[in-house]
Tab-separated table of C-alpha atoms in Angstrom:
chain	number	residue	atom	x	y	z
R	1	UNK	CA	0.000	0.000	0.000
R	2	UNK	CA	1.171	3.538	-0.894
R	3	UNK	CA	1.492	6.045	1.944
R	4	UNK	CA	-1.099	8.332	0.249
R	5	UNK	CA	-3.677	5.661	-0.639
R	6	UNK	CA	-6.845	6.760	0.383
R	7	UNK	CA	-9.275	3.732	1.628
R	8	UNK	CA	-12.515	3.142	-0.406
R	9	UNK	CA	-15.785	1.316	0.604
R	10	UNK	CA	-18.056	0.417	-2.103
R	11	UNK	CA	-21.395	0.445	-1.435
R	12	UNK	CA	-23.902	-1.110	-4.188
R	13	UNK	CA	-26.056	-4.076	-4.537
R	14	UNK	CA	-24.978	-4.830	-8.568
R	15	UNK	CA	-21.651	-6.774	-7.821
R	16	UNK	CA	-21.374	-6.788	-11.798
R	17	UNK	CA	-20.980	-3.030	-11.008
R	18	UNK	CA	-18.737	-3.025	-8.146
R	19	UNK	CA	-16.256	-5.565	-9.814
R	20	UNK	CA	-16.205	-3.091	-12.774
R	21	UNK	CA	-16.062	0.610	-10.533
R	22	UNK	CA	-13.022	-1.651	-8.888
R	23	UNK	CA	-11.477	-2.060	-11.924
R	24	UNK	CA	-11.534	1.882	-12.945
R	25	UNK	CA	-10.415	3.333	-9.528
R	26	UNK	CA	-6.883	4.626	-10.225
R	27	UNK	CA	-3.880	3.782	-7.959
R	28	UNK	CA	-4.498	6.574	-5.701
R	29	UNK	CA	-7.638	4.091	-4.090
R	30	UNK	CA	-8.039	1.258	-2.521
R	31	UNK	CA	-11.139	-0.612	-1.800
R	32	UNK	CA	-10.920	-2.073	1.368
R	33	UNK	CA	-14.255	-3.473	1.776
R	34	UNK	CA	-17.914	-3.870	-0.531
R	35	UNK	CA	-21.722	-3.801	0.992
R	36	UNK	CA	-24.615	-4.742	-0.869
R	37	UNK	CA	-27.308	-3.785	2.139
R	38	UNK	CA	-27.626	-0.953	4.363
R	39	UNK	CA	-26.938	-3.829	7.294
R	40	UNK	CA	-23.775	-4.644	5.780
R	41	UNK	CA	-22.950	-1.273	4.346
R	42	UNK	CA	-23.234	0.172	8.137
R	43	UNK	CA	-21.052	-2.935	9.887
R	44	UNK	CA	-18.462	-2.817	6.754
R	45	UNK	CA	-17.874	1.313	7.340
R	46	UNK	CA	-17.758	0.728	10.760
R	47	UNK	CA	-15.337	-2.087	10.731
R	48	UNK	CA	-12.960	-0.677	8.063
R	49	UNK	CA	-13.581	3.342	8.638
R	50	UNK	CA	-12.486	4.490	5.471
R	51	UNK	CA	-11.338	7.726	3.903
R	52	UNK	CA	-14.298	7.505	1.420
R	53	UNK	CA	-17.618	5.727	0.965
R	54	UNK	CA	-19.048	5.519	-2.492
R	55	UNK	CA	-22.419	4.927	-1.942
R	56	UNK	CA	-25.448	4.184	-4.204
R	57	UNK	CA	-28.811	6.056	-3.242
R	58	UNK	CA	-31.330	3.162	-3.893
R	59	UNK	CA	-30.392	-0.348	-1.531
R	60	UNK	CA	-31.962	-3.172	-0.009
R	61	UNK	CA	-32.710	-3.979	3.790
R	62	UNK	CA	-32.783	-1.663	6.340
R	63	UNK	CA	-35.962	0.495	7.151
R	64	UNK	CA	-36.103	2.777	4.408
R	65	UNK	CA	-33.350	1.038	2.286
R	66	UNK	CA	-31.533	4.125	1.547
R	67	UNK	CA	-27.792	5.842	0.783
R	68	UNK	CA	-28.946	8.668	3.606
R	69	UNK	CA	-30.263	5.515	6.043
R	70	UNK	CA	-26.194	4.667	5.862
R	71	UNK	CA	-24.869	7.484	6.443
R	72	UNK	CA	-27.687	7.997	9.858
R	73	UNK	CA	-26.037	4.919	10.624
R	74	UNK	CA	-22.316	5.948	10.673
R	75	UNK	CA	-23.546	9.295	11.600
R	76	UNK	CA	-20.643	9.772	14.268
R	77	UNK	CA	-18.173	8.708	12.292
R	78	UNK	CA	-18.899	11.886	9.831
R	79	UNK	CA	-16.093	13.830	10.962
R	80	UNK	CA	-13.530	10.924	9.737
R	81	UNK	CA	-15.801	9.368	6.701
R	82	UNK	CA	-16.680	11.064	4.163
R	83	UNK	CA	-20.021	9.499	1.873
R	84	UNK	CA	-19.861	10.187	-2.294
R	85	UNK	CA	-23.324	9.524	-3.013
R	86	UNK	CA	-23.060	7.381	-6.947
R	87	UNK	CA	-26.051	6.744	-8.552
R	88	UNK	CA	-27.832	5.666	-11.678
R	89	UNK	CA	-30.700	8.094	-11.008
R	90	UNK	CA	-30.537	12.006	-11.148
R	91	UNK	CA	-33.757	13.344	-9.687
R	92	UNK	CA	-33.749	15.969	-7.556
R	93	UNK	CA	-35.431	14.284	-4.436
R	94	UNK	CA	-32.890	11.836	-4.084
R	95	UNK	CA	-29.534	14.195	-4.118
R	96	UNK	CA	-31.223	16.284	-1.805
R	97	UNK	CA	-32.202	13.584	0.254
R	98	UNK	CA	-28.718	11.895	0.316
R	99	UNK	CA	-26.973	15.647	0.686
R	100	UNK	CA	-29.321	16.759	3.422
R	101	UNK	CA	-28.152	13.408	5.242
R	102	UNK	CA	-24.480	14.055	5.401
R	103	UNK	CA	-22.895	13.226	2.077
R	104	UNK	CA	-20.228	15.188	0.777
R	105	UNK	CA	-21.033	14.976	-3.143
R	106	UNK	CA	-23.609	13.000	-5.577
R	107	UNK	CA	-22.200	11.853	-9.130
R	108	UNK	CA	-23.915	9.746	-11.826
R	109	UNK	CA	-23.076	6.510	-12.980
R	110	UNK	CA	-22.109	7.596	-16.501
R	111	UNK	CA	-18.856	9.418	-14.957
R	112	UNK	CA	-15.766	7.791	-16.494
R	113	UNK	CA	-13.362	6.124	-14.056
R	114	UNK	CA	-10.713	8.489	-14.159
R	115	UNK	CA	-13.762	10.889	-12.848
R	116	UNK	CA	-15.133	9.314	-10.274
R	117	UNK	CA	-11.188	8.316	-9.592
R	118	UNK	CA	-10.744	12.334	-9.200
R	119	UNK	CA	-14.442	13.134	-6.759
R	120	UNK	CA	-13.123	10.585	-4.364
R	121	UNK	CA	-10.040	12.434	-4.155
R	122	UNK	CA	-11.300	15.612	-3.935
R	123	UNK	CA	-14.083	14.744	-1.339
R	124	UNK	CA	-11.741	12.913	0.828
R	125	UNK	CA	-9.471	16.412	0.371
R	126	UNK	CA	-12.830	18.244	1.907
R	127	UNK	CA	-14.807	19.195	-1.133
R	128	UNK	CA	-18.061	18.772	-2.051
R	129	UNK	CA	-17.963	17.229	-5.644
R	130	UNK	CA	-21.452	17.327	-7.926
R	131	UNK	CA	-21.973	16.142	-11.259
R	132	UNK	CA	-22.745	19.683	-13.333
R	133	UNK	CA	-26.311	19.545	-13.565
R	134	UNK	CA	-27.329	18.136	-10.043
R	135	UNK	CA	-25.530	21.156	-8.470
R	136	UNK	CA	-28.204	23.171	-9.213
R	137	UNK	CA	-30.806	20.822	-7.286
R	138	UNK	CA	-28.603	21.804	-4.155
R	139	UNK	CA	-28.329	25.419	-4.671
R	140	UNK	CA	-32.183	24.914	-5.319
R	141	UNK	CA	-33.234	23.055	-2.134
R	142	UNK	CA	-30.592	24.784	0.477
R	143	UNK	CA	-29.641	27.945	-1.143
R	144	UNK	CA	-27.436	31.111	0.036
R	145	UNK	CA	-29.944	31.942	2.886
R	146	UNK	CA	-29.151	28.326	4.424
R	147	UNK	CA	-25.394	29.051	4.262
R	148	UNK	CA	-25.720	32.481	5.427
R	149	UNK	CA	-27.946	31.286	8.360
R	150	UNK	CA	-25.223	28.656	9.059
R	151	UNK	CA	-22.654	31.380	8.809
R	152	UNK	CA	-24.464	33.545	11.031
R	153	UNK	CA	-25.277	30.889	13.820
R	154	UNK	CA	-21.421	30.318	14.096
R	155	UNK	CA	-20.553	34.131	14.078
R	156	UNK	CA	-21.767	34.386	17.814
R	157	UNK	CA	-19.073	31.445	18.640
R	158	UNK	CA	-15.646	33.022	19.871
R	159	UNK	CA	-12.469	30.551	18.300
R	160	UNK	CA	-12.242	28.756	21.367
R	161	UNK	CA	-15.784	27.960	21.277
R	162	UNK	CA	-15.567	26.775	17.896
R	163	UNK	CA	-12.760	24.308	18.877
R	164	UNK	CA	-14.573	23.202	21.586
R	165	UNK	CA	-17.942	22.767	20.173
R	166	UNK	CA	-15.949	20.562	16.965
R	167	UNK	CA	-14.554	18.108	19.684
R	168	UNK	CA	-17.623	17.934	22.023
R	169	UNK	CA	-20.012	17.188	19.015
R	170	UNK	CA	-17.553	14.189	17.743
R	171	UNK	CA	-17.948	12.338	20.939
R	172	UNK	CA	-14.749	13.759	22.945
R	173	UNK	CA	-15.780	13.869	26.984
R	174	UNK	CA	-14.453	16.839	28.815
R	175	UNK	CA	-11.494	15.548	30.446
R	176	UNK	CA	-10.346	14.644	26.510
R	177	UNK	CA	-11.316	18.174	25.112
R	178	UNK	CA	-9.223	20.026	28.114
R	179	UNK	CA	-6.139	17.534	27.052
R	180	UNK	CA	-6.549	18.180	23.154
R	181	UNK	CA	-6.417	22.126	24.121
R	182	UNK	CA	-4.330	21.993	26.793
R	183	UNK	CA	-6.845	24.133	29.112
R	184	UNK	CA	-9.057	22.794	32.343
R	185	UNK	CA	-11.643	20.986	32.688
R	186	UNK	CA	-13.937	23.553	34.579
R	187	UNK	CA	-12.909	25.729	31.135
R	188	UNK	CA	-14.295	23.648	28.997
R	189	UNK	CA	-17.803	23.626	31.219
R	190	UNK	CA	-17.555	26.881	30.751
R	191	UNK	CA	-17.271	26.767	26.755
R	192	UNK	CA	-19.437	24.090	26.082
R	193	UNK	CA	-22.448	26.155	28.554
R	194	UNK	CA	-21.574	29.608	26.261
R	195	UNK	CA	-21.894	27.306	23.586
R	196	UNK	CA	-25.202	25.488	24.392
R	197	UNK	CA	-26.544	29.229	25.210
R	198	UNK	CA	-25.745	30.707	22.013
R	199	UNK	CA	-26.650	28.564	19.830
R	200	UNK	CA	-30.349	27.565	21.912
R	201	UNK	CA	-29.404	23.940	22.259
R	202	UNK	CA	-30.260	22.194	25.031
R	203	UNK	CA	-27.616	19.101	25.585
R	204	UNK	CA	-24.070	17.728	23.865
R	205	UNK	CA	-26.646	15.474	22.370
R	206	UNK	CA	-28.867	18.239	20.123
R	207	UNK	CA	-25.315	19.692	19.542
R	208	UNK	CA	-23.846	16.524	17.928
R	209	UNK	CA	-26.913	16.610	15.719
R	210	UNK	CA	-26.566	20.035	14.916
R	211	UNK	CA	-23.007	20.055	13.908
R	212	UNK	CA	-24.078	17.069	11.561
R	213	UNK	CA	-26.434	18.512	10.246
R	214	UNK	CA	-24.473	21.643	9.012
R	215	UNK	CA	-21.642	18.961	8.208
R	216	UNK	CA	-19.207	20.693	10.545
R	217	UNK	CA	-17.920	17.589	12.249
């Protein structure tokens, strides 16, 4: 394995289609593990917790036997994972179904390998990668009000509220988020309360779910 691989699970219930997306990933990926389910999508992420997830919208099991019902599943592991929603189908419910549930990017299945090779990249980087034309379903259904109200929610967090707020919502407890920023304990009480206040949450819990939603973990 190359030091800058970046780990790949494929998620779709064609293997005809996985053995051939295998075959087009350049050298830059490798697939460490394939799910045909959500069930065993969900275990394989968890086991393997890789860079990238390409996942495919439409799957069996599970209760709604969806992409987004994967990534609710691996929900904490956002911050690490990143999901690259790859589908046959380009309506506009589905990407903004799959987006509003975490994923970092939605491509069609008649993207080349070399493409699809490059979006993996680029998510796993931090982008958000969109086929041209399903951009515009995004823009559409969130829009620059959502961003700006995003923007604007995290405007009345200082820095050191920000940091803190990051760490709490991934699952740190408050001994580990005065050790990561070398301050106290009782400091951090203090941060994560400010936080809690600002923002009109009520728990660490509503603020996990919050920083998912916004995709900040």
């Amino acid at each position: 394995m190359n030091p800058g691989t970046i780990d790949v699970v494929v998620v779709d219930d064609h293997a005809i289609f996985r053995s051939g997306l295998k075959a087009d990933l350049d050298a830059r990926l490798r697939v460490v593990a394939e799910a045909d389910t959500v069930e065993s999508a969900i275990a394989a992420i968890r086991a393997r917790r890789p860079a990238v997830v390409l996942l495919d919208v439409h799957l069996p099991g599970g209760v709604g036997g969806g992409g987004a019902e994967v990534i609710a599943g691996c929900r904490d592991l956002l911050g690490d994972t990143r999901f690259l929603a790859l589908s046959v189908s380009d309506a506009a419910e589905d990407v903004v179904t799959v987006i509003r549930a975490g994923a970092r990017g939605y491509v069609t299945k008649t993207i080349s390998g070399a493409e699809i090779s490059d979006a993996v990249v680029r998510v796993a980087g931090g982008d958000a990668v969109f086929s041209p034309r399903l951009a515009g379903f995004v823009l559409d259904a969130f829009g620059t009000a959502a961003v700006a109200a995003v923007d604007d929610e995290l405007d009345r967090l200082s820095a050191r509220e920000l940091e803190v707020m990051r760490l709490i919502a991934r699952g740190y407890s408050y001994k580990e988020v005065a050790r990561e920023l070398f301050i106290s304990v009782k400091t951090v009480e203090t941060h994560v309360s400010a936080v809690l206040r600002k923002l009109q949450l009520s728990n660490r819990h509503e603020l996990t779910r919050w920083a998912a939603d916004r995709r900040l973990l």
